[in-house]
Amino acid sequence: MYEPLIFKMLLLIALSLGILLIAIFPLIGKVHKGFATLSLVGGLSVILLLLFIIFGHPVLREAIFIYGLSF
């Protein structure tokens, strides 16, 4: 009953974490270049892994293509 809602919330949390890590890259870059690069790589890897998990699973991919994210 609550599975689609939980899926959407987890998707939103993971996507926002990846975007946050990418967005703070310039702020951290002023202080330390190593941590800034780590933040950028971490954000990109979170987003890419999320996309790989969602579109790599055939059932999820078919449901998203047919119904969108409103299933």
GROMACS .gro file of N, CA and C in nm:
model
  213
    1MET      N    1   0.081  -0.119   0.000
    1MET     CA    2   0.000   0.000   0.000
    1MET      C    3   0.086   0.126   0.000
    2TYR      N    4   0.190   0.125   0.082
    2TYR     CA    5   0.277   0.243   0.091
    2TYR      C    6   0.405   0.230   0.010
    3GLU      N    7   0.420   0.121  -0.063
    3GLU     CA    8   0.545   0.098  -0.136
    3GLU      C    9   0.576   0.206  -0.239
    4PRO      N   10   0.478   0.252  -0.321
    4PRO     CA   11   0.512   0.358  -0.417
    4PRO      C   12   0.552   0.489  -0.348
    5LEU      N   13   0.490   0.520  -0.236
    5LEU     CA   14   0.526   0.641  -0.163
    5LEU      C   15   0.666   0.630  -0.105
    6ILE      N   16   0.699   0.515  -0.049
    6ILE     CA   17   0.833   0.494   0.007
    6ILE      C   18   0.938   0.500  -0.104
    7PHE      N   19   0.907   0.439  -0.219
    7PHE     CA   20   1.000   0.444  -0.332
    7PHE      C   21   1.025   0.587  -0.378
    8LYS      N   22   0.919   0.666  -0.388
    8LYS     CA   23   0.934   0.805  -0.432
    8LYS      C   24   1.013   0.886  -0.331
    9MET      N   25   0.990   0.863  -0.201
    9MET     CA   26   1.062   0.938  -0.099
    9MET      C   27   1.210   0.901  -0.098
   10LEU      N   28   1.241   0.773  -0.111
   10LEU     CA   29   1.381   0.732  -0.116
   10LEU      C   30   1.451   0.786  -0.241
   11LEU      N   31   1.379   0.787  -0.351
   11LEU     CA   32   1.433   0.844  -0.473
   11LEU      C   33   1.462   0.993  -0.455
   12LEU      N   34   1.371   1.064  -0.394
   12LEU     CA   35   1.388   1.207  -0.371
   12LEU      C   36   1.504   1.234  -0.275
   13ILE      N   37   1.516   1.156  -0.169
   13ILE     CA   38   1.625   1.176  -0.073
   13ILE      C   39   1.760   1.150  -0.137
   14ALA      N   40   1.772   1.040  -0.212
   14ALA     CA   41   1.901   1.009  -0.276
   14ALA      C   42   1.938   1.112  -0.381
   15LEU      N   43   1.840   1.156  -0.459
   15LEU     CA   44   1.867   1.256  -0.562
   15LEU      C   45   1.906   1.390  -0.499
   16SER      N   46   1.840   1.427  -0.391
   16SER     CA   47   1.873   1.555  -0.326
   16SER      C   48   2.010   1.548  -0.260
   17LEU      N   49   2.049   1.433  -0.208
   17LEU     CA   50   2.183   1.419  -0.151
   17LEU      C   51   2.289   1.438  -0.259
   18GLY      N   52   2.269   1.376  -0.375
   18GLY     CA   53   2.364   1.391  -0.484
   18GLY      C   54   2.373   1.534  -0.533
   19ILE      N   55   2.258   1.601  -0.545
   19ILE     CA   56   2.257   1.741  -0.590
   19ILE      C   57   2.322   1.831  -0.486
   20LEU      N   58   2.299   1.803  -0.358
   20LEU     CA   59   2.361   1.883  -0.252
   20LEU      C   60   2.512   1.871  -0.255
   21LEU      N   61   2.561   1.749  -0.275
   21LEU     CA   62   2.706   1.731  -0.281
   21LEU      C   63   2.768   1.804  -0.399
   22ILE      N   64   2.696   1.809  -0.510
   22ILE     CA   65   2.746   1.882  -0.627
   22ILE      C   66   2.735   2.032  -0.605
   23ALA      N   67   2.627   2.077  -0.540
   23ALA     CA   68   2.604   2.220  -0.522
   23ALA      C   69   2.703   2.284  -0.425
   24ILE      N   70   2.751   2.208  -0.326
   24ILE     CA   71   2.846   2.268  -0.231
   24ILE      C   72   2.990   2.260  -0.280
   25PHE      N   73   3.010   2.204  -0.398
   25PHE     CA   74   3.145   2.194  -0.455
   25PHE      C   75   3.218   2.329  -0.462
   26PRO      N   76   3.156   2.437  -0.513
   26PRO     CA   77   3.229   2.565  -0.518
   26PRO      C   78   3.260   2.623  -0.381
   27LEU      N   79   3.171   2.601  -0.285
   27LEU     CA   80   3.195   2.654  -0.151
   27LEU      C   81   3.311   2.583  -0.083
   28ILE      N   82   3.317   2.453  -0.097
   28ILE     CA   83   3.427   2.378  -0.036
   28ILE      C   84   3.557   2.404  -0.112
   29GLY      N   85   3.547   2.430  -0.242
   29GLY     CA   86   3.665   2.453  -0.325
   29GLY      C   87   3.746   2.574  -0.282
   30LYS      N   88   3.680   2.671  -0.218
   30LYS     CA   89   3.753   2.788  -0.169
   30LYS      C   90   3.841   2.753  -0.050
   31VAL      N   91   3.801   2.651   0.025
   31VAL     CA   92   3.875   2.613   0.146
   31VAL      C   93   3.977   2.504   0.117
   32HIS      N   94   3.932   2.396   0.053
   32HIS     CA   95   4.021   2.282   0.031
   32HIS      C   96   3.983   2.213  -0.099
   33LYS      N   97   4.076   2.204  -0.191
   33LYS     CA   98   4.049   2.146  -0.323
   33LYS      C   99   4.023   1.995  -0.316
   34GLY      N  100   4.089   1.926  -0.225
   34GLY     CA  101   4.071   1.782  -0.214
   34GLY      C  102   3.931   1.745  -0.170
   35PHE      N  103   3.881   1.812  -0.068
   35PHE     CA  104   3.745   1.784  -0.021
   35PHE      C  105   3.642   1.826  -0.125
   36ALA      N  106   3.670   1.931  -0.200
   36ALA     CA  107   3.577   1.975  -0.304
   36ALA      C  108   3.568   1.870  -0.415
   37THR      N  109   3.680   1.815  -0.454
   37THR     CA  110   3.680   1.711  -0.556
   37THR      C  111   3.609   1.587  -0.505
   38LEU      N  112   3.631   1.553  -0.380
   38LEU     CA  113   3.563   1.439  -0.319
   38LEU      C  114   3.411   1.461  -0.316
   39SER      N  115   3.369   1.583  -0.287
   39SER     CA  116   3.228   1.616  -0.286
   39SER      C  117   3.167   1.603  -0.426
   40LEU      N  118   3.236   1.653  -0.526
   40LEU     CA  119   3.188   1.644  -0.664
   40LEU      C  120   3.179   1.500  -0.710
   41VAL      N  121   3.281   1.422  -0.684
   41VAL     CA  122   3.282   1.281  -0.724
   41VAL      C  123   3.174   1.204  -0.649
   42GLY      N  124   3.157   1.234  -0.521
   42GLY     CA  125   3.053   1.167  -0.443
   42GLY      C  126   2.914   1.199  -0.494
   43GLY      N  127   2.887   1.324  -0.526
   43GLY     CA  128   2.757   1.363  -0.578
   43GLY      C  129   2.727   1.300  -0.712
   44LEU      N  130   2.826   1.300  -0.800
   44LEU     CA  131   2.805   1.238  -0.931
   44LEU      C  132   2.786   1.088  -0.920
   45SER      N  133   2.860   1.024  -0.830
   45SER     CA  134   2.845   0.879  -0.815
   45SER      C  135   2.710   0.843  -0.755
   46VAL      N  136   2.658   0.924  -0.662
   46VAL     CA  137   2.525   0.898  -0.606
   46VAL      C  138   2.419   0.907  -0.715
   47ILE      N  139   2.426   1.011  -0.797
   47ILE     CA  140   2.326   1.028  -0.903
   47ILE      C  141   2.340   0.918  -1.009
   48LEU      N  142   2.461   0.885  -1.049
   48LEU     CA  143   2.479   0.781  -1.150
   48LEU      C  144   2.437   0.643  -1.098
   49LEU      N  145   2.469   0.612  -0.973
   49LEU     CA  146   2.426   0.484  -0.917
   49LEU      C  147   2.274   0.477  -0.904
   50LEU      N  148   2.213   0.588  -0.868
   50LEU     CA  149   2.067   0.592  -0.858
   50LEU      C  150   2.004   0.568  -0.994
   51LEU      N  151   2.055   0.633  -1.097
   51LEU     CA  152   2.002   0.612  -1.231
   51LEU      C  153   2.027   0.470  -1.280
   52PHE      N  154   2.144   0.414  -1.246
   52PHE     CA  155   2.175   0.278  -1.286
   52PHE      C  156   2.081   0.178  -1.219
   53ILE      N  157   2.052   0.199  -1.091
   53ILE     CA  158   1.962   0.108  -1.020
   53ILE      C  159   1.820   0.118  -1.075
   54ILE      N  160   1.774   0.240  -1.099
   54ILE     CA  161   1.637   0.257  -1.146
   54ILE      C  162   1.619   0.205  -1.288
   55PHE      N  163   1.705   0.248  -1.379
   55PHE     CA  164   1.687   0.210  -1.519
   55PHE      C  165   1.752   0.076  -1.553
   56GLY      N  166   1.828   0.018  -1.461
   56GLY     CA  167   1.885  -0.113  -1.484
   56GLY      C  168   1.790  -0.226  -1.449
   57HIS      N  169   1.693  -0.198  -1.363
   57HIS     CA  170   1.595  -0.298  -1.325
   57HIS      C  171   1.483  -0.299  -1.428
   58PRO      N  172   1.459  -0.411  -1.496
   58PRO     CA  173   1.362  -0.411  -1.606
   58PRO      C  174   1.219  -0.379  -1.562
   59VAL      N  175   1.179  -0.424  -1.446
   59VAL     CA  176   1.042  -0.399  -1.401
   59VAL      C  177   1.023  -0.251  -1.367
   60LEU      N  178   1.120  -0.192  -1.297
   60LEU     CA  179   1.112  -0.049  -1.264
   60LEU      C  180   1.118   0.036  -1.390
   61ARG      N  181   1.206  -0.001  -1.482
   61ARG     CA  182   1.220   0.075  -1.607
   61ARG      C  183   1.089   0.073  -1.686
   62GLU      N  184   1.027  -0.043  -1.696
   62GLU     CA  185   0.901  -0.053  -1.770
   62GLU      C  186   0.790   0.027  -1.701
   63ALA      N  187   0.785   0.020  -1.568
   63ALA     CA  188   0.682   0.095  -1.495
   63ALA      C  189   0.701   0.245  -1.510
   64ILE      N  190   0.826   0.291  -1.509
   64ILE     CA  191   0.852   0.435  -1.524
   64ILE      C  192   0.819   0.480  -1.666
   65PHE      N  193   0.854   0.400  -1.766
   65PHE     CA  194   0.826   0.440  -1.904
   65PHE      C  195   0.676   0.439  -1.934
   66ILE      N  196   0.603   0.348  -1.869
   66ILE     CA  197   0.458   0.340  -1.896
   66ILE      C  198   0.382   0.443  -1.812
   67TYR      N  199   0.408   0.445  -1.681
   67TYR     CA  200   0.328   0.526  -1.590
   67TYR      C  201   0.397   0.655  -1.545
   68GLY      N  202   0.524   0.670  -1.574
   68GLY     CA  203   0.599   0.783  -1.520
   68GLY      C  204   0.632   0.757  -1.374
   69LEU      N  205   0.657   0.861  -1.299
   69LEU     CA  206   0.686   0.842  -1.156
   69LEU      C  207   0.560   0.851  -1.071
   70SER      N  208   0.443   0.842  -1.131
   70SER     CA  209   0.319   0.852  -1.057
   70SER      C  210   0.252   0.717  -1.039
   71PHE      N  211   0.329   0.608  -1.042
   71PHE     CA  212   0.267   0.477  -1.024
   71PHE      C  213   0.247   0.446  -0.879
   0.00000   0.00000   0.00000
